[in-house]
Coordinates of C-alpha atoms (C1' of nucleotides) in Angstrom, one line a residue:
Chain A
M234 CA 33.8 57.8 12.3
S235 CA 32.5 59.4 9.1
L236 CA 31.5 56.7 6.7
H237 CA 30.2 59.3 4.2
E238 CA 33.3 59.7 2.1
A239 CA 33.0 58.1 -1.3
D240 CA 35.2 55.1 -1.6
I241 CA 37.6 55.5 -4.6
H242 CA 38.5 51.9 -5.4
S243 CA 40.4 50.4 -8.2
G244 CA 38.3 49.2 -11.1
A245 CA 34.7 48.5 -11.7
G246 CA 32.4 50.3 -9.3
E247 CA 31.6 48.3 -6.2
R248 CA 29.2 51.0 -5.1
P249 CA 25.9 51.8 -6.8
A250 CA 27.9 51.8 -10.1
A251 CA 26.1 54.5 -12.1
G252 CA 23.2 52.3 -13.4
E253 CA 22.5 50.3 -10.3
E254 CA 21.1 51.4 -7.0
G255 CA 21.5 50.2 -3.4
A256 CA 18.8 49.2 -1.0
R257 CA 18.5 52.8 0.2
G258 CA 18.3 54.2 -3.3
R259 CA 15.5 51.8 -4.2
F260 CA 13.7 52.8 -1.0
D261 CA 13.8 56.4 -1.9
R262 CA 12.7 55.8 -5.5
I263 CA 9.6 53.8 -4.5
Y264 CA 8.8 56.2 -1.7
H265 CA 8.8 59.1 -4.0
V266 CA 6.7 57.3 -6.6
L267 CA 4.0 56.3 -4.1
R268 CA 4.0 59.7 -2.5
T269 CA 3.5 61.4 -5.8
R270 CA 0.7 59.0 -6.7
I271 CA -1.1 59.8 -3.5
C272 CA -0.7 63.5 -3.8
L273 CA -1.8 63.5 -7.5
L274 CA -4.8 61.4 -6.5
D275 CA -3.8 58.5 -8.6
Y276 CA -4.5 56.8 -5.4
P277 CA -7.7 58.6 -4.3
P278 CA -8.4 59.0 -0.5
G279 CA -10.0 55.9 0.8
S280 CA -8.6 53.6 -1.8
R281 CA -6.7 50.4 -0.8
L282 CA -3.1 49.6 -1.7
R283 CA -2.4 45.8 -1.8
E284 CA 1.1 45.1 -0.7
E285 CA 1.4 42.2 -3.0
D286 CA 0.4 44.2 -6.1
L287 CA 3.0 46.9 -5.3
A288 CA 5.6 44.1 -4.7
D289 CA 4.8 42.7 -8.2
E290 CA 4.9 46.1 -9.8
F291 CA 8.4 46.9 -8.5
G292 CA 9.6 43.4 -8.9
I293 CA 10.5 42.7 -5.3
S294 CA 8.8 41.0 -2.3
R295 CA 6.4 42.5 0.2
T296 CA 9.2 43.1 2.8
P297 CA 10.9 46.1 1.3
I298 CA 7.5 47.5 0.2
R299 CA 6.3 47.4 3.8
R300 CA 9.2 49.6 4.8
V301 CA 8.0 52.3 2.4
L302 CA 4.4 51.9 3.5
V303 CA 5.4 52.2 7.2
R304 CA 7.2 55.4 6.3
L305 CA 4.2 56.8 4.4
E306 CA 2.0 55.8 7.4
T307 CA 4.2 57.8 9.8
E308 CA 3.9 60.8 7.4
G309 CA 0.1 60.5 7.7
L310 CA -0.6 59.6 4.1
L311 CA -1.5 56.0 4.7
R312 CA -3.0 53.9 7.4
S313 CA -2.5 50.2 7.7
V314 CA -5.1 48.1 9.5
H315 CA -4.5 44.5 10.3
G316 CA -6.8 42.3 8.4
V317 CA -8.3 45.1 6.4
G318 CA -5.7 46.7 4.2
T319 CA -3.6 49.7 3.6
I320 CA -5.8 52.6 2.8
V321 CA -5.0 56.1 1.7
T322 CA -6.0 58.5 4.4
D323 CA -9.0 60.7 3.8
I324 CA -8.5 64.4 4.5
D325 CA -10.8 67.2 5.5
V326 CA -10.2 70.9 5.3
E327 CA -11.0 71.5 8.9
E328 CA -8.6 68.8 10.1
L329 CA -5.8 70.4 8.1
A330 CA -6.3 73.9 9.7
Q331 CA -3.6 73.2 12.3
V332 CA -1.2 72.0 9.7
Y333 CA -1.8 75.1 7.6
Q334 CA -1.3 77.3 10.7
L335 CA 2.1 75.7 11.2
R336 CA 3.1 75.9 7.6
V337 CA 2.3 79.6 7.7
E338 CA 4.8 80.1 10.5
L339 CA 7.4 77.9 9.0
A340 CA 7.2 79.7 5.6
E341 CA 8.6 82.8 7.2
L342 CA 11.4 80.9 8.8
I343 CA 12.7 79.7 5.5
G344 CA 13.9 83.2 4.8
K345 CA 15.3 83.7 8.3
L346 CA 17.1 80.5 9.3
S347 CA 20.4 80.0 7.4
P348 CA 19.2 81.6 4.2
I349 CA 21.2 80.6 1.1
A350 CA 21.9 83.5 -1.3
P351 CA 20.7 82.2 -4.7
D352 CA 23.3 82.0 -7.4
A353 CA 22.8 82.5 -11.1
S354 CA 21.6 78.9 -11.8
K355 CA 19.1 79.1 -9.0
I356 CA 17.7 82.3 -10.2
A357 CA 17.5 80.8 -13.7
A358 CA 15.5 77.9 -12.1
F359 CA 13.1 80.4 -10.6
R360 CA 12.6 82.1 -14.0
G361 CA 12.1 78.7 -15.6
M362 CA 9.3 78.1 -13.1
L363 CA 7.7 81.4 -14.1
A364 CA 7.8 80.3 -17.7
R365 CA 6.1 77.0 -16.8
C366 CA 3.4 79.1 -15.1
D367 CA 2.9 81.1 -18.3
G368 CA 2.3 78.0 -20.2
L369 CA -0.1 76.7 -17.5
L370 CA -2.0 80.0 -17.7
E371 CA -2.7 79.5 -21.4
Q372 CA -3.5 75.8 -21.1
P373 CA -5.0 75.1 -17.6
D374 CA -4.7 71.6 -16.3
P375 CA -5.2 70.6 -12.7
R376 CA -2.6 67.8 -12.7
E377 CA 0.1 70.0 -14.3
F378 CA -0.8 72.7 -11.8
A379 CA -0.2 70.3 -8.9
R380 CA 3.1 69.2 -10.4
I381 CA 4.4 72.8 -10.9
N382 CA 3.2 73.7 -7.4
M383 CA 5.2 70.7 -6.1
D384 CA 8.4 71.6 -8.0
F385 CA 8.1 75.3 -7.0
F386 CA 7.8 74.2 -3.3
H387 CA 11.1 72.2 -3.6
L388 CA 12.8 75.1 -5.2
L389 CA 11.7 77.4 -2.4
N390 CA 12.7 74.9 0.2
S391 CA 16.2 74.9 -1.3
L392 CA 16.6 78.5 -0.2
T393 CA 17.3 77.6 3.4
G394 CA 20.4 75.7 4.6
N395 CA 18.6 74.5 7.7
E396 CA 18.1 70.9 6.9
P397 CA 15.7 70.0 9.7
L398 CA 13.5 72.9 8.6
R399 CA 13.5 71.7 5.0
E400 CA 12.5 68.2 6.1
I401 CA 9.7 69.3 8.3
A402 CA 8.4 71.8 5.8
E403 CA 8.4 69.1 3.1
R404 CA 6.5 66.7 5.3
L405 CA 3.8 69.3 6.1
Y406 CA 3.5 70.3 2.5
Y407 CA 2.8 66.7 1.4
Q408 CA 0.2 66.4 4.1
T409 CA -1.8 69.3 2.8
T410 CA -1.2 69.4 -1.0
R411 CA -3.8 66.8 -1.9
I412 CA -6.7 68.8 -0.4
W413 CA -6.8 71.3 -3.2
L414 CA -7.2 68.7 -6.0
K415 CA -9.7 66.8 -3.9
T416 CA -12.0 69.7 -3.1
A417 CA -11.7 71.5 -6.4
S418 CA -12.6 68.4 -8.4
R419 CA -16.0 68.3 -6.6
L420 CA -16.9 71.9 -7.3
S421 CA -19.5 72.8 -9.9
Q422 CA -17.6 75.8 -11.2
Y423 CA -14.5 73.8 -11.7
E424 CA -13.1 75.5 -14.7
E425 CA -13.5 79.0 -13.2
V426 CA -12.0 78.1 -9.9
L427 CA -9.0 76.4 -11.6
Q428 CA -8.4 79.4 -13.8
N429 CA -8.6 81.7 -10.9
E430 CA -6.3 79.7 -8.7
I431 CA -3.7 79.4 -11.4
T432 CA -3.9 83.2 -12.0
I433 CA -3.2 83.8 -8.3
F434 CA -0.4 81.2 -8.2
H435 CA 1.1 82.9 -11.2
R436 CA 1.2 86.2 -9.3
E437 CA 2.7 84.5 -6.3
V438 CA 5.5 83.0 -8.4
A439 CA 6.1 86.3 -10.2
D440 CA 6.3 88.2 -6.8
I441 CA 8.7 85.6 -5.3
V442 CA 10.9 85.5 -8.4
S443 CA 11.2 89.3 -8.1
A444 CA 12.2 89.0 -4.5
V445 CA 14.7 86.2 -5.3
E446 CA 16.3 88.3 -8.0
V447 CA 17.1 91.1 -5.6
G448 CA 18.2 88.6 -3.0
D449 CA 15.6 89.5 -0.4
L450 CA 14.8 86.1 1.1
E451 CA 13.0 87.6 4.0
A452 CA 10.5 89.1 1.6
V453 CA 10.2 85.7 0.0
G454 CA 9.2 84.3 3.3
H455 CA 6.6 87.0 3.9
I456 CA 5.1 86.6 0.4
R457 CA 4.9 82.9 0.8
R458 CA 3.4 83.2 4.2
S459 CA 0.5 85.4 3.1
H460 CA -0.2 83.2 0.1
I461 CA -0.3 80.0 2.1
S462 CA -2.7 81.7 4.5
M463 CA -4.9 83.1 1.8
S464 CA -4.9 79.8 -0.1
F465 CA -6.2 78.0 2.9
L466 CA -9.0 80.6 3.4
R467 CA -10.1 80.3 -0.2
L468 CA -10.1 76.5 0.2
R469 CA -12.2 76.7 3.3
N470 CA -14.7 79.0 1.7
E471 CA -15.0 76.9 -1.4
S472 CA -15.5 73.7 0.5
R473 CA -18.3 75.3 2.5
S474 CA -20.3 76.5 -0.5
Chain B
M6 CA -14.4 57.9 11.1
S7 CA -12.9 58.1 14.5
L8 CA -11.8 54.7 15.7
H9 CA -10.5 56.2 18.9
E10 CA -13.6 55.7 21.0
A11 CA -13.2 53.1 23.6
D12 CA -15.4 50.1 22.8
I13 CA -17.8 49.4 25.6
H14 CA -18.9 45.9 24.9
S15 CA -20.7 43.4 27.0
G16 CA -18.4 41.0 28.7
A17 CA -14.8 40.1 28.3
G18 CA -12.9 42.7 26.2
E19 CA -12.4 41.8 22.6
R20 CA -10.1 44.8 22.3
P21 CA -6.6 45.2 24.0
A22 CA -8.5 43.8 27.1
A23 CA -6.8 45.8 29.8
G24 CA -3.8 43.6 30.3
E25 CA -3.1 42.8 26.7
E26 CA -1.9 45.1 23.9
G27 CA -2.3 45.2 20.2
A28 CA 0.5 45.3 17.6
R29 CA 0.4 49.1 17.6
G30 CA 0.6 49.3 21.4
R31 CA 3.5 47.0 21.5
F32 CA 5.2 49.1 18.9
D33 CA 4.8 52.2 20.9
R34 CA 6.0 50.6 24.0
I35 CA 9.2 49.2 22.5
Y36 CA 9.8 52.5 20.6
H37 CA 9.6 54.6 23.8
V38 CA 11.8 52.2 25.7
L39 CA 14.5 52.3 23.1
R40 CA 14.2 56.0 22.6
T41 CA 14.6 56.6 26.3
R42 CA 17.6 54.3 26.5
I43 CA 19.3 56.2 23.7
C44 CA 18.6 59.6 25.2
L45 CA 19.7 58.5 28.7
L46 CA 22.9 57.1 27.1
D47 CA 22.2 53.6 28.2
Y48 CA 23.0 53.1 24.5
P49 CA 26.0 55.5 24.1
P50 CA 26.6 57.1 20.8
G51 CA 28.4 54.7 18.4
S52 CA 27.3 51.6 20.2
R53 CA 25.7 48.8 18.2
L54 CA 22.2 47.3 18.7
R55 CA 21.9 43.8 17.6
E56 CA 18.4 43.1 16.3
E57 CA 18.4 39.6 17.5
D58 CA 19.3 40.6 21.1
L59 CA 16.4 43.1 21.1
A60 CA 14.1 40.5 19.7
D61 CA 15.0 38.1 22.5
E62 CA 14.6 40.7 25.1
F63 CA 11.1 41.6 24.1
G64 CA 10.2 38.0 23.3
I65 CA 9.4 38.5 19.7
S66 CA 11.1 38.0 16.3
R67 CA 13.3 40.5 14.4
T68 CA 10.5 41.6 12.1
P69 CA 8.5 43.8 14.5
I70 CA 11.8 45.0 16.1
R71 CA 12.9 46.2 12.7
R72 CA 9.8 48.4 12.4
V73 CA 10.9 50.2 15.5
L74 CA 14.5 50.5 14.4
V75 CA 13.4 51.9 11.0
R76 CA 11.3 54.5 12.9
L77 CA 14.2 55.5 15.1
E78 CA 16.4 55.7 12.0
T79 CA 14.1 58.2 10.4
E80 CA 14.1 60.2 13.6
G81 CA 17.9 60.4 13.3
L82 CA 18.7 58.5 16.5
L83 CA 20.0 55.3 14.7
R84 CA 21.6 54.4 11.5
S85 CA 21.4 50.9 10.0
V86 CA 24.2 49.8 7.6
H87 CA 23.9 46.6 5.7
G88 CA 26.5 44.1 6.9
V89 CA 27.7 46.2 9.7
G90 CA 24.9 46.8 12.2
T91 CA 22.5 49.4 13.6
I92 CA 24.6 52.0 15.4
V93 CA 23.5 54.8 17.7
T94 CA 24.2 58.1 15.9
D95 CA 27.0 60.2 17.2
I96 CA 26.2 63.8 17.7
D97 CA 28.1 67.0 17.7
V98 CA 27.3 70.4 19.2
E99 CA 27.9 72.2 15.9
E100 CA 25.8 69.8 13.9
L101 CA 22.9 70.5 16.2
A102 CA 23.1 74.2 15.8
Q103 CA 20.4 74.2 13.2
V104 CA 18.1 72.0 15.2
Y105 CA 18.4 74.3 18.1
Q106 CA 17.7 77.3 15.9
L107 CA 14.5 75.7 14.9
R108 CA 13.6 74.6 18.4
V109 CA 14.0 78.2 19.5
E110 CA 11.4 79.4 17.0
L111 CA 9.0 76.5 17.6
A112 CA 9.1 77.2 21.4
E113 CA 7.4 80.5 20.8
L114 CA 4.7 78.9 18.6
I115 CA 3.6 76.6 21.4
G116 CA 2.1 79.6 23.2
K117 CA 0.6 81.0 20.1
L118 CA -0.9 78.2 18.0
S119 CA -4.1 76.8 19.6
P120 CA -3.0 77.3 23.2
I121 CA -4.9 75.2 25.7
A122 CA -5.8 77.1 28.9
P123 CA -4.4 74.9 31.7
D124 CA -7.0 73.5 34.2
A125 CA -6.4 72.9 37.8
S126 CA -4.9 69.4 37.4
K127 CA -2.5 70.7 34.8
I128 CA -1.4 73.5 37.1
A129 CA -1.0 70.9 39.8
A130 CA 1.2 68.9 37.5
F131 CA 3.4 72.0 36.9
R132 CA 3.7 72.5 40.6
G133 CA 4.6 68.9 41.1
M134 CA 7.4 69.4 38.5
L135 CA 8.7 72.3 40.5
A136 CA 8.7 70.1 43.6
R137 CA 10.8 67.5 41.8
C138 CA 13.2 70.2 40.8
D139 CA 13.5 71.1 44.5
G140 CA 14.5 67.6 45.3
L141 CA 16.9 67.5 42.4
L142 CA 18.5 70.7 43.7
E143 CA 19.3 69.1 47.0
Q144 CA 20.5 65.8 45.5
P145 CA 22.0 66.4 42.1
D146 CA 22.0 63.5 39.7
P147 CA 22.5 63.8 35.9
R148 CA 20.2 60.9 35.0
E149 CA 17.4 62.2 37.2
F150 CA 18.0 65.7 35.8
A151 CA 17.5 64.3 32.2
R152 CA 14.4 62.5 33.2
I153 CA 12.8 65.5 34.8
N154 CA 13.8 67.6 31.8
M155 CA 12.0 65.1 29.6
D156 CA 8.9 65.0 31.6
F157 CA 8.8 68.8 31.8
F158 CA 9.1 69.0 28.1
H159 CA 6.1 66.8 27.6
L160 CA 4.1 68.8 30.1
L161 CA 5.0 72.0 28.2
N162 CA 4.1 70.4 24.9
S163 CA 0.7 69.5 26.2
L164 CA -0.1 73.3 26.4
T165 CA -0.8 73.5 22.6
G166 CA -3.7 71.9 20.8
N167 CA -1.7 71.9 17.6
E168 CA -0.9 68.2 17.1
P169 CA 1.5 68.6 14.2
L170 CA 3.5 71.1 16.3
R171 CA 3.6 68.8 19.3
E172 CA 4.9 66.0 17.1
I173 CA 7.6 68.0 15.5
A174 CA 8.7 69.7 18.7
E175 CA 9.0 66.3 20.3
R176 CA 11.0 64.9 17.5
L177 CA 13.4 67.8 17.6
Y178 CA 13.7 67.6 21.3
Y179 CA 14.8 64.0 21.3
Q180 CA 17.3 64.8 18.6
T181 CA 19.0 67.3 20.9
T182 CA 18.5 66.1 24.4
R183 CA 21.4 63.6 24.5
I184 CA 24.0 66.2 23.8
W185 CA 24.0 67.7 27.3
L186 CA 24.6 64.4 29.1
K187 CA 27.3 63.5 26.5
T188 CA 29.3 66.7 26.7
A189 CA 28.8 67.3 30.4
S190 CA 30.1 63.8 31.3
R191 CA 33.4 64.6 29.7
L192 CA 34.0 67.9 31.5
S193 CA 36.6 68.1 34.3
Q194 CA 34.4 70.4 36.5
Y195 CA 31.5 68.0 36.2
E196 CA 29.9 68.5 39.6
E197 CA 30.0 72.3 39.3
V198 CA 28.5 72.4 35.9
L199 CA 25.8 70.0 36.9
Q200 CA 24.9 72.0 39.9
N201 CA 24.9 75.2 37.9
E202 CA 22.8 73.7 35.2
I203 CA 20.2 72.4 37.6
T204 CA 20.0 75.8 39.3
I205 CA 19.3 77.5 36.0
F206 CA 16.8 74.8 35.1
H207 CA 15.1 75.2 38.4
R208 CA 14.7 79.0 37.7
E209 CA 13.3 78.2 34.3
V210 CA 10.7 75.9 35.8
A211 CA 9.8 78.4 38.5
D212 CA 9.3 81.2 35.9
I213 CA 7.2 79.0 33.6
V214 CA 5.1 77.7 36.5
S215 CA 4.4 81.3 37.4
A216 CA 3.4 82.1 33.9
V217 CA 1.2 79.1 33.7
E218 CA -0.5 80.0 37.0
V219 CA -1.7 83.3 35.5
G220 CA -2.5 81.7 32.2
D221 CA -0.1 83.6 30.1
L222 CA 1.0 81.0 27.6
E223 CA 2.6 83.5 25.3
A224 CA 4.9 84.4 28.2
V225 CA 5.6 80.7 28.6
G226 CA 6.7 80.6 25.0
H227 CA 9.1 83.5 25.4
I228 CA 10.6 82.2 28.6
R229 CA 11.1 78.8 27.0
R230 CA 12.6 80.4 23.9
S231 CA 15.2 82.3 25.7
H232 CA 16.2 79.3 27.9
I233 CA 16.6 77.0 24.9
S234 CA 18.7 79.6 23.3
M235 CA 20.9 80.2 26.3
S236 CA 21.2 76.5 27.0
F237 CA 22.7 75.9 23.6
L238 CA 25.2 78.8 24.0
R239 CA 26.4 77.4 27.4
L240 CA 26.7 74.0 25.8
R241 CA 28.7 75.4 23.0
N242 CA 31.0 77.3 25.3
E243 CA 31.6 74.3 27.5
S244 CA 32.4 72.0 24.7
R245 CA 35.0 74.4 23.4
S246 CA 36.9 74.7 26.6
Chain C
dT155 C1' -39.3 38.7 8.3
dT156 C1' -35.6 39.7 11.2
dT157 C1' -31.7 38.7 13.7
dC158 C1' -27.8 36.3 15.0
dC159 C1' -24.3 33.0 14.5
dG160 C1' -20.6 31.1 12.0
dC161 C1' -18.0 30.3 7.9
dT162 C1' -15.1 31.9 4.2
dA163 C1' -12.2 34.9 1.6
dG164 C1' -8.8 38.2 1.7
dT165 C1' -5.4 41.3 3.9
dT166 C1' -1.8 42.7 7.0
dG167 C1' 1.5 41.0 10.9
dT168 C1' 5.0 37.6 12.3
dG169 C1' 8.6 34.1 12.2
dC170 C1' 12.3 32.0 10.0
dA171 C1' 15.6 30.6 6.6
dC172 C1' 18.6 32.4 3.3
dA173 C1' 21.0 36.1 0.4
dT174 C1' 24.0 40.0 0.6
dC175 C1' 27.4 42.7 2.4
dA176 C1' 31.3 44.5 5.4
dT177 C1' 35.0 43.5 8.6
dC178 C1' 38.8 41.1 10.2
dA179 C1' 42.0 37.5 10.6
dT180 C1' 45.0 34.4 8.1
dG181 C1' 48.3 32.8 5.0
dG182 C1' 50.7 32.8 0.8
dC183 C1' 53.2 35.6 -2.6
dC184 C1' 56.4 39.2 -3.9
Chain D
dG228 C1' 59.2 41.7 6.1
dG229 C1' 55.3 43.8 3.9
dC230 C1' 51.2 43.5 1.1
dC231 C1' 47.4 41.6 -1.2
dA232 C1' 44.2 38.0 -1.8
dT233 C1' 40.9 35.0 0.4
dG234 C1' 38.0 32.8 3.5
dA235 C1' 35.5 32.9 8.0
dT236 C1' 32.4 35.4 10.7
dG237 C1' 28.6 38.1 11.9
dA238 C1' 25.6 41.7 10.8
dT239 C1' 21.4 43.6 8.2
dG240 C1' 18.3 43.0 4.0
dT241 C1' 15.0 39.9 1.5
dG242 C1' 11.7 36.3 0.3
dC243 C1' 8.3 33.2 1.6
dA244 C1' 5.1 30.5 4.4
dC245 C1' 2.0 30.8 8.0
dA246 C1' -0.7 33.1 11.9
dA247 C1' -3.9 36.7 13.3
dC248 C1' -7.5 39.4 12.1
dT249 C1' -11.5 41.8 9.8
dA250 C1' -15.5 42.2 6.8
dG251 C1' -19.0 40.3 4.3
dC252 C1' -22.1 36.7 3.0
dG253 C1' -25.3 33.0 3.9
dG254 C1' -28.2 30.2 6.4
dA255 C1' -30.9 28.8 10.4
dA256 C1' -33.6 29.9 14.3
dA257 C1' -36.9 32.9 16.8

DNA sequence: TTTCCGCTAGTTGTGCACATCATCATGGCC
DNA sequence: GGCCATGATGATGTGCACAACTAGCGGAAA
């Protein structure tokens, strides 16, 4: 039944052979590239993605590109309209309130459902994240901030062994993460807000690293929960001003 | 923004025109049909779905069918392998333990996140569900049991206004609902188990209807939570015997 | 001047032919 | 007699041409 076992054949690799990649690997690669572009606002909300352009860029035809776009559409990041185009969904703070509510609840579950006790290398990864935050604090940059935030999320997500939970938390994260860059870039006191946000994020990372070091994953969940909640409230207040 | 409003034009409908359906409507229709077939074991685990057969059945080509299959694959109900076919995923009680854990937690959230106070028609729908359970109790049938269970889930899901939660809960539900029919059909004491399970389900519905009638949606969540949890434990015990 | 009709350009959706891949049967070689 | 190679077969994946559809522009009529 299980087709998952790696086939150990005789000579040259018939499988993805180190350098190559199968159809599934290419799908994942393009999917992640496009998702990152959307969340870093390389494709701003409302902009159009021409299927043929993407096909040319990745050196394939429209067909496999469409698979990726369909996936991104089900995730809520795109919307394809017949005869019009494939446009990046616009997002609004109020519309994301429900997603944030759900993320708050799920954050706590990460420390409760099948928690994975972090080993030495994982703890090292957390400390490395803290170091990146130090650098960010000295040299603030919104794009780099978004990237670190993303990497930190994946690291946190790896603390639970519950795969469905990981998948869902990831999906919700990518539905909401754009909103900060979008609203912040339109604020007048942009520099101040960025610096402030980075400072708060640095504290969150420091707190969580402390909790990880002593192996208290439930505490990680609580810290994370409160920070997601507060982050949303700040966002809401800023967008109303 | 909202394209959801029904267009009230002059004469003959330019939109889906009552009888017709757009590409998106057809997608949903076929998607639901196939999902139901999978969950009712019309397509048993391990069986193969030929894209061309499906294309012929629905009177279209392989292309739009593939969209549906890709979706069902991301939901975890199918698995397409190049050169082999698209096969219905096989499921195992132990593998679903994590999904059940998550469903247990989410069940409680339905009563907490943006609960919708049920109006008269909704309460009537719940009572109708109870009536269907009465009928089922007198004339046990596994397939009908699965159908009622499905409808009851959707009714419960409509009690929360949190759309992301509804979507996720639905996805997890359809990942797990097949397992009961599959394991039960292989038991020796099939009739007894079915009768017992229906009796318990009838109690659950009665309890929840009572809670809905007094408008206590948090209680609904708690009842639902405990029943999902116990249902999984029974399943696990039965499959081990 | 304004409004409405229709045309054109451009995009996604669909159908079909072919490429790619895995499985299985078959036959020759050791 | 057993084993490996090889081709036939049938499935999904890909590329391409065309259909369906929308938005915008332009011109003619009221």
